[in-house]
XYZ file of C-alpha atoms in Angstrom:
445
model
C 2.622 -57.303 -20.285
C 4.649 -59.222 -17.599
C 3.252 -62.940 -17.194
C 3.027 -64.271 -13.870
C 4.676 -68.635 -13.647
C 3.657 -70.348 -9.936
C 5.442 -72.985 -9.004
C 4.370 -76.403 -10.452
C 3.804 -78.452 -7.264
C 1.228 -76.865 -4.931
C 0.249 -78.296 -1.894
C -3.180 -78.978 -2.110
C -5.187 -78.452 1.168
C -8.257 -79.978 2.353
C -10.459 -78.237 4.955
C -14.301 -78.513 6.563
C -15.767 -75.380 4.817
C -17.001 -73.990 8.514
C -17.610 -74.949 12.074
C -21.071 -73.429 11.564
C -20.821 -71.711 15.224
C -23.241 -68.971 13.787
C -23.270 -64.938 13.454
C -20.975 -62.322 14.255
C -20.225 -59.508 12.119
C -16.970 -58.349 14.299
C -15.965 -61.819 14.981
C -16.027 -63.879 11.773
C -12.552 -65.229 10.800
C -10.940 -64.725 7.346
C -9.059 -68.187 7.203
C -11.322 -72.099 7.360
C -12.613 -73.501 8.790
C -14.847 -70.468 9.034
C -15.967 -70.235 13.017
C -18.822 -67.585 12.767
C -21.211 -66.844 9.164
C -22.008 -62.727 9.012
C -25.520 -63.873 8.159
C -27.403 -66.938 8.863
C -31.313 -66.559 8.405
C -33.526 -69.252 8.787
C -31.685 -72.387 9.342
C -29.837 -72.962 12.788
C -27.200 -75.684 13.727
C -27.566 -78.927 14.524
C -25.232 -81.704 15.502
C -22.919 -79.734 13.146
C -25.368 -79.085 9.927
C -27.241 -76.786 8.707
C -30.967 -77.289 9.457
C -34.134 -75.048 8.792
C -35.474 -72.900 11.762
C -39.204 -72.053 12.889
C -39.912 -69.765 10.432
C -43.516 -67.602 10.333
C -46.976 -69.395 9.523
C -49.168 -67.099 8.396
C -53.266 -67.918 9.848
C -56.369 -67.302 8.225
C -57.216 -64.459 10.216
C -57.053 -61.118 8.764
C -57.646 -57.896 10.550
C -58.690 -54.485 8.742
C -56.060 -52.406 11.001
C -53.325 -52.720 11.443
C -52.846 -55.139 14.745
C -51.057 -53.123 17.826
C -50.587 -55.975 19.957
C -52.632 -58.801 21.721
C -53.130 -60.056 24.926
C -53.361 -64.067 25.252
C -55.188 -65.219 28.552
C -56.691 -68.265 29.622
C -60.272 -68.774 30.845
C -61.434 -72.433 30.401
C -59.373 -72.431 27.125
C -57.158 -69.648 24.993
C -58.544 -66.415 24.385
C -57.025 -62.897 22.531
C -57.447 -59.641 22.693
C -56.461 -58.461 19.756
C -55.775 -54.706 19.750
C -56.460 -52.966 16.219
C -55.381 -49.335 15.310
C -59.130 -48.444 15.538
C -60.738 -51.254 17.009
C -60.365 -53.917 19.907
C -61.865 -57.491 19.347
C -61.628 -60.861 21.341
C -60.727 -64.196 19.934
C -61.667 -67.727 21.228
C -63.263 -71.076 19.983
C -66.441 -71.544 20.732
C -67.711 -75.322 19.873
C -64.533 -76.077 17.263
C -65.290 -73.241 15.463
C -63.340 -69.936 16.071
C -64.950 -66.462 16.637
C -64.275 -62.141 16.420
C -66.245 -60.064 18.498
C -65.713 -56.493 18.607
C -64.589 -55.039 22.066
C -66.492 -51.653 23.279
C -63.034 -50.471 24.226
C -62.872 -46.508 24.825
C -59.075 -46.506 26.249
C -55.778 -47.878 25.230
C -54.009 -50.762 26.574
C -50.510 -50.374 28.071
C -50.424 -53.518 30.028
C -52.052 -56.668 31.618
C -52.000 -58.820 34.164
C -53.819 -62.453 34.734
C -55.419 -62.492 38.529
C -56.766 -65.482 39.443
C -57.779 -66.547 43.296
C -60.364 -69.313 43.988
C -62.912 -69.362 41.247
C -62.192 -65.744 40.288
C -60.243 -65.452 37.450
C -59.673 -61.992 35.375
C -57.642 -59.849 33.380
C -56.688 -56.481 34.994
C -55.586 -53.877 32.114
C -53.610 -50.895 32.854
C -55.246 -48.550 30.277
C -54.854 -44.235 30.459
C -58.039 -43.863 31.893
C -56.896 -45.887 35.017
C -57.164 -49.605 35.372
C -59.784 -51.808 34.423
C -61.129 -55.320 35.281
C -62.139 -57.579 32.328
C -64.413 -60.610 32.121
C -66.253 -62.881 30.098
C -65.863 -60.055 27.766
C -67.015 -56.794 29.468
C -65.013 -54.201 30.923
C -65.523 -52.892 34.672
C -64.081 -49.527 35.709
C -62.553 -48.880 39.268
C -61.503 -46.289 41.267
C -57.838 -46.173 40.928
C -57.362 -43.585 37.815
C -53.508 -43.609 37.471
C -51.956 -44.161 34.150
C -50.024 -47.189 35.136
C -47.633 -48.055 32.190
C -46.619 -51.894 33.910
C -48.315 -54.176 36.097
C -47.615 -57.310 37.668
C -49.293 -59.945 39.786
C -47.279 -61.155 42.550
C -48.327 -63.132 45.468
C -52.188 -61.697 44.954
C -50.919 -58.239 45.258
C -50.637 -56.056 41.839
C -47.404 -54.167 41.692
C -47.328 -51.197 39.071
C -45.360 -48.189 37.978
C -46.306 -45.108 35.706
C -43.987 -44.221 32.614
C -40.376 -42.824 33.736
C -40.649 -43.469 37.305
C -38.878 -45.511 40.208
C -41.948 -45.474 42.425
C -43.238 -48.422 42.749
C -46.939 -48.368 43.678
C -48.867 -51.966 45.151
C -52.445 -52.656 46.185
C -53.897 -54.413 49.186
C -52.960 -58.188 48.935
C -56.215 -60.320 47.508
C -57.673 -57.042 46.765
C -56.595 -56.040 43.300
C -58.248 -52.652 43.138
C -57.783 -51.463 46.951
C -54.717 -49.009 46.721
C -55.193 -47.236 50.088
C -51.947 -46.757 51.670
C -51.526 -48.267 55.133
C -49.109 -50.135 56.866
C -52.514 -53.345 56.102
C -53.528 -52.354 52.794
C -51.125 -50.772 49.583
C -48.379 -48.343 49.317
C -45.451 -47.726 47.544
C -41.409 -48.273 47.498
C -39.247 -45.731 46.008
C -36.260 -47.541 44.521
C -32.930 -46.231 44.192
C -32.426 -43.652 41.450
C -29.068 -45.072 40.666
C -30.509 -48.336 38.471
C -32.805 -45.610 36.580
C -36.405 -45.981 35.880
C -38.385 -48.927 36.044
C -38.848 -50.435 32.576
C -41.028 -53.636 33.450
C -41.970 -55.980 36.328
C -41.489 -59.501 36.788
C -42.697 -62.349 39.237
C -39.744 -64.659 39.565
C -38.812 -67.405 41.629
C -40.937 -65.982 44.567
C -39.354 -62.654 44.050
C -40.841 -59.373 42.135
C -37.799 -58.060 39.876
C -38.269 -54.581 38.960
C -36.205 -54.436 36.041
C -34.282 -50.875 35.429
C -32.690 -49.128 32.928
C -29.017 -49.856 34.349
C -29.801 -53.147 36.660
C -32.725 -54.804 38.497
C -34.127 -54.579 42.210
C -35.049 -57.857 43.440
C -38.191 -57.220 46.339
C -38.991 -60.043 48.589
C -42.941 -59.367 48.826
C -44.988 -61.571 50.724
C -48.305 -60.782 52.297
C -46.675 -58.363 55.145
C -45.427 -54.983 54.258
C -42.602 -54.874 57.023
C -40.950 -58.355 55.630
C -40.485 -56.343 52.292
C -36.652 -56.642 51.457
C -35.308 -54.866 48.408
C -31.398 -55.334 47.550
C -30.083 -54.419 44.123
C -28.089 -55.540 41.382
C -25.904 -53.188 38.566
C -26.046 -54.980 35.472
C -22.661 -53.910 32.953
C -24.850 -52.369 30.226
C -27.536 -50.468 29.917
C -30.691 -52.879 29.330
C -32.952 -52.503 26.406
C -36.435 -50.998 26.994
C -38.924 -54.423 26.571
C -36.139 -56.938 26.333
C -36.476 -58.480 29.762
C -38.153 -62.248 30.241
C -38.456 -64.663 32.469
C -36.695 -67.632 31.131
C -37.314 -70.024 34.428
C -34.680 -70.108 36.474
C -33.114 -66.848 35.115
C -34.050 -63.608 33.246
C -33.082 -62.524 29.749
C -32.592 -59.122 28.451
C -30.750 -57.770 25.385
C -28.147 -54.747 25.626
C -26.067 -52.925 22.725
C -23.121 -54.851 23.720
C -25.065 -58.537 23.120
C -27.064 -60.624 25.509
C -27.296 -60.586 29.010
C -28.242 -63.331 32.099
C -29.978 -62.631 35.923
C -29.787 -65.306 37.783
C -31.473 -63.283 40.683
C -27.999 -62.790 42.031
C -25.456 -61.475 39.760
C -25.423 -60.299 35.921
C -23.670 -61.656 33.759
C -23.147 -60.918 29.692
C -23.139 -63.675 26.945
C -23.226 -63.411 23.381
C -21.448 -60.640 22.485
C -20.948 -61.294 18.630
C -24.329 -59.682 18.989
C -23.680 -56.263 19.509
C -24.089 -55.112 15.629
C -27.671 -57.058 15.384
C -28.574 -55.317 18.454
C -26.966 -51.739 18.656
C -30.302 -50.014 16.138
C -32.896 -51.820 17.467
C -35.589 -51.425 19.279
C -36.522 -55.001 21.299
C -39.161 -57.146 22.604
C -38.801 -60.578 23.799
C -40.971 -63.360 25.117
C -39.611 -67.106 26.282
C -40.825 -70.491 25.583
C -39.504 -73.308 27.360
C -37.301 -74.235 24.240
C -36.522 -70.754 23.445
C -36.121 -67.098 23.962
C -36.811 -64.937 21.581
C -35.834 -61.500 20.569
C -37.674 -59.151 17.960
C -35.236 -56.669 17.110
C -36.901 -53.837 14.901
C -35.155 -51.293 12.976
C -35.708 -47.630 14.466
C -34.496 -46.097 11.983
C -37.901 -44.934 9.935
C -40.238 -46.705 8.055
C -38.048 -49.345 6.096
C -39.446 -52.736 7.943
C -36.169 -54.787 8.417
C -37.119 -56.542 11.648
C -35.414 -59.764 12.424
C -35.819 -62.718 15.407
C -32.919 -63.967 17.149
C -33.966 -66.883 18.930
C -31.811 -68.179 21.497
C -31.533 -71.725 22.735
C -31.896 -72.254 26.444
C -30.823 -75.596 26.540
C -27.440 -75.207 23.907
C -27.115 -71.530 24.856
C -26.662 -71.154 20.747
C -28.789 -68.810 18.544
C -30.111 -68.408 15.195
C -31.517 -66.000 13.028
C -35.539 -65.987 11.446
C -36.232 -63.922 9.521
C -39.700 -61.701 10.072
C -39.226 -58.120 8.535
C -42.764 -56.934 9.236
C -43.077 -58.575 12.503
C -44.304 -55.771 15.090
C -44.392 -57.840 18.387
C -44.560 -61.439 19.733
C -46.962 -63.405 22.341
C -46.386 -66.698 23.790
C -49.828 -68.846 23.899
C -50.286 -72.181 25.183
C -52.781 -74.618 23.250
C -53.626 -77.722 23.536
C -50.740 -78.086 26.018
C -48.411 -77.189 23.378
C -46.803 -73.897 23.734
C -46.426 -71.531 20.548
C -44.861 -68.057 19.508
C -47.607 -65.598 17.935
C -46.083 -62.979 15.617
C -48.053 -59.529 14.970
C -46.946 -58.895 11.202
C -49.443 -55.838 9.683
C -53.014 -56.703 9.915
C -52.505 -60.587 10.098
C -51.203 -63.238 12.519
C -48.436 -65.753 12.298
C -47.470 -69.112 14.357
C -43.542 -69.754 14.495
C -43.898 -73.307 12.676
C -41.357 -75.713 11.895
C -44.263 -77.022 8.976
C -43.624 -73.597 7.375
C -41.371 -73.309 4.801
C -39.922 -70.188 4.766
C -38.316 -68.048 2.233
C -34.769 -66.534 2.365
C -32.812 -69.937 4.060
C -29.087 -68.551 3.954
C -25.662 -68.797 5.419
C -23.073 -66.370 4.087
C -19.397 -66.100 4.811
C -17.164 -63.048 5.954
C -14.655 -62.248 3.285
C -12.096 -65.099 3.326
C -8.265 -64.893 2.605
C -6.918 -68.154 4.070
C -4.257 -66.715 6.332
C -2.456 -64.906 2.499
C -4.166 -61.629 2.051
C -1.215 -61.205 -0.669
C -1.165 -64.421 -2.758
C -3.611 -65.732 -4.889
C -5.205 -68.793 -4.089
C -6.879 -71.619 -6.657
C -9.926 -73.105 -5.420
C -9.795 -75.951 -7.086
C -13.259 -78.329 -5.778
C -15.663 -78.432 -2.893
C -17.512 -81.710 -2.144
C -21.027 -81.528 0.229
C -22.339 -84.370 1.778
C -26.109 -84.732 2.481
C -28.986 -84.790 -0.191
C -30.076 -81.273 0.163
C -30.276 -78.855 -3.184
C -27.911 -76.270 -2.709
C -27.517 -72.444 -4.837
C -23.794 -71.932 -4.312
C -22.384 -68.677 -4.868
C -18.876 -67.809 -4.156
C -17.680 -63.954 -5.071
C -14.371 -64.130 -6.204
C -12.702 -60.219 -5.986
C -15.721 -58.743 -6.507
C -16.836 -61.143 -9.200
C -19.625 -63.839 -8.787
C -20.253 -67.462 -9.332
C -23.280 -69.383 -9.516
C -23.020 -73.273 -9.070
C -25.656 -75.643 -8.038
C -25.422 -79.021 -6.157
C -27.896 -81.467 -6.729
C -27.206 -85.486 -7.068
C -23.984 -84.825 -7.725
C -22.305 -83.486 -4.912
C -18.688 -82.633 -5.600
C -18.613 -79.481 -7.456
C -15.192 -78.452 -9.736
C -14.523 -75.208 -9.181
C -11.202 -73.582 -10.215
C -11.237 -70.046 -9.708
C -8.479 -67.913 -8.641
C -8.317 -64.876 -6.299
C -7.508 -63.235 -3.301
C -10.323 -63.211 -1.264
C -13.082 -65.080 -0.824
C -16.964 -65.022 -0.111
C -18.889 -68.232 0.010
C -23.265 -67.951 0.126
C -24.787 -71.151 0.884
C -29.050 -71.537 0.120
C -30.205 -74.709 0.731
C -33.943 -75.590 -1.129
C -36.715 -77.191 -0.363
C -37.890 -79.425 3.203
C -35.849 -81.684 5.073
C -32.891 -79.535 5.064
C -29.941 -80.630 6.169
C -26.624 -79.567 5.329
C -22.984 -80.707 6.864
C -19.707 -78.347 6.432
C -18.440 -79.155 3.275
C -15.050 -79.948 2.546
C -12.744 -77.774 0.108
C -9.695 -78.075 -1.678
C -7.506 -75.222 -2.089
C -3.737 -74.156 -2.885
C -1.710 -71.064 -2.221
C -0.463 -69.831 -5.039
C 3.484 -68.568 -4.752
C 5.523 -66.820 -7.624
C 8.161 -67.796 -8.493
């Protein structure tokens, strides 16, 4: 059996582990420092460490349906709707001490809208049997029976569109449920087929967006119907069904190709290490002022493998959270704190950084330092920091298990070809800088 001899003197090499940019599975490199992980779930980057994310906080509220979605609105203080598969019931503190009541709901919810104009204040649902007003917790029907599947207050007029449509439909302004069509009461635009059909409406920076399957329509409406100005904008990809948000002073949305940007002017796309996250998913997204995040959930069957990606608005970074259950989010303000609610099954969660959550990882993209051919000696790796790290590196195929504690340079020697490197940090506090490891190219002689 021929032996292999290397050379005696190898140039030993030392290198920061990874830049910790964060995920891409097209665009991680194979040589170090290692620019993007191909997963990194509950810990995001800060001034160049590893840190732990928001992760899911389960409360001690527990439903016996499953929960289809709820509604947050404010009246005095924060109140839900919390919509079961069998049964509707509101949510709100009453003297410190929180409450359920059971809704009489005989319809399904497909949207909502908050309309509030001098001491009235109300929810308006868009429901199949038409749209309803709700109020200090009883329903009121009203005339207008079409199956609207979004509404949107804008400028005390309600805009609205039914499922698969680019008619857009609004009622009298500061009369919600007047939807007589006259050149002084409501009517209707037909938008251009060419953007596709409406998917959701938004009320930004004095504007209503109407946001399309292929772009948006941005509709100067004011109280006059001959001042209406529509003028439209192609975005490059098509835009996921439920992804849109208004982020302040732009709007969100995801795409199979990665992220994209409205600035109410122009389109533009970011992020496109996304595209593999995003491609099989189905998406809905709501925005904090910190944060926008996207739910992406596997549409694929019944195997729950649902994920956040929460993006930061003020690095334009992301991370990963993990939240394979999740079903839908909510932003609610309490307390004049704002928080993300996360629908998992029959229960409720708070995005909390208090929560320590489960399943902290970053893992590399296979590594070959630039030599698919030669075999390379890892010879130590030194961490700095005080966090408890699970270390596994796969070596060709074969694993190795190392953990760093006190101690925090770790002797490796192993030998291969290509490299994988899995980083779990433990416990609170986490913190983790790129480590630094030494390594030679092996040459025979």
């Amino acid at each position: 059996m021929k032996k292999n001899y290397y050379k005696k003197t190898l140039p030993i090499k030392r290198v920061k582990l990874s830049n910790f940019k964060g995920v891409s599975q097209e665009w991680y490199s194979k040589t170090t420092p290692i620019d993007f992980a191909v997963a990194q779930e509950n810990l995001k980057t800060l001034n160049g460490a590893l840190v732990a994310s928001m992760s899911p906080q389960k409360l001690d509220i527990v439903f016996e349906d499953k929960i289809k979605k709820v509604i947050p609105y404010y009246k005095n203080d924060l109140k839900l709707i919390v919509v079961c598969e069998n049964k509707c019931f509101l949510m709100q503190t009453e003297n410190g001490t929180q409450t359920k009541t059971e809704l009489a709901f005989d319809f399904e919810i497909f949207d909502s809208t908050l309309y509030k104009y001098g001491e009235e204040s109300y929810l308006i649902l868009a429901t199949d049997k038409g749209l309803k007003k709700f109020s200090q917790g009883a329903v009121e029907d009203s005339e207008i029976s079409v199956q609207f599947a979004k509404i949107c207050n804008h400028f005390y007029r309600i805009f609205a569109v039914s499922r698969d449509s680019t008619k857009l439909e609004f009622s009298d302004d500061f009369a919600p449920f007047n939807w007589n069509q006259s050149i002084d009461e409501g009517g209707y635009i037909n938008l251009s087929f060419d953007n596709g059909n409406i998917t959701d409406l938004i009320s930004f920076n004095q504007h209503l967006i109407a946001c399309q399957t292929d772009g948006f329509t941005k509709i100067t409406a004011y109280s006059e119907q001959e001042d209406f100005v529509t003028k439209s904008v192609n975005s490059p990809n098509n835009i996921k069904n439920g992804s849109v948000v208004n982020c302040g002073d732009f709007i969100m949305y995801a795409t199979n190709k990665g992220l994209g940007v409205f600035d109410g002017y122009n389109c533009k796309s970011i992020c496109e290490g996304l595209s593999g996250f995003l491609k099989n998913c189905d998406v809905q997204a709501v925005a904090t002022s910190e944060y926008c995040y996207f739910l992406c959930k596997n549409n694929g069957g019944d195997i729950f493998d649902n994920f956040i990606i929460a993006y930061d608005l003020a690095y334009n970074d992301y991370h990963f959270i993990t939240c394979k259950e999740a079903s839908s989010l909510s932003k609610v303000k309490y307390n004049g704190k704002e928080y993300v609610l996360v629908v998992e099954g029959n229960f409720l969660s708070l995005l909390s950084a208090d929560s320590n959550g489960e399943n902290k990882i970053w893992k590399s993209g296979l590594i070959d330092f630039a030599s698919p051919a030669e075999y390379k000696l890892l010879k130590n790796i030194v961490f700095g920091g005080s966090t408890i790290i699970d270390l596994k590196i796969t070596v060709d195929d074969k694993n190795y298990f190392f953990n760093i504690s006190h101690k925090r340079s770790c002797l490796l020697n192993l030998k291969g070809k290509q490299f994988v490197f899995e980083i779990v940090p433990k416990g609170r506090n986490i913190n983790v800088p790129s480590p630094v490891l030494e390594y030679s190219v092996l040459e025979e002689n």
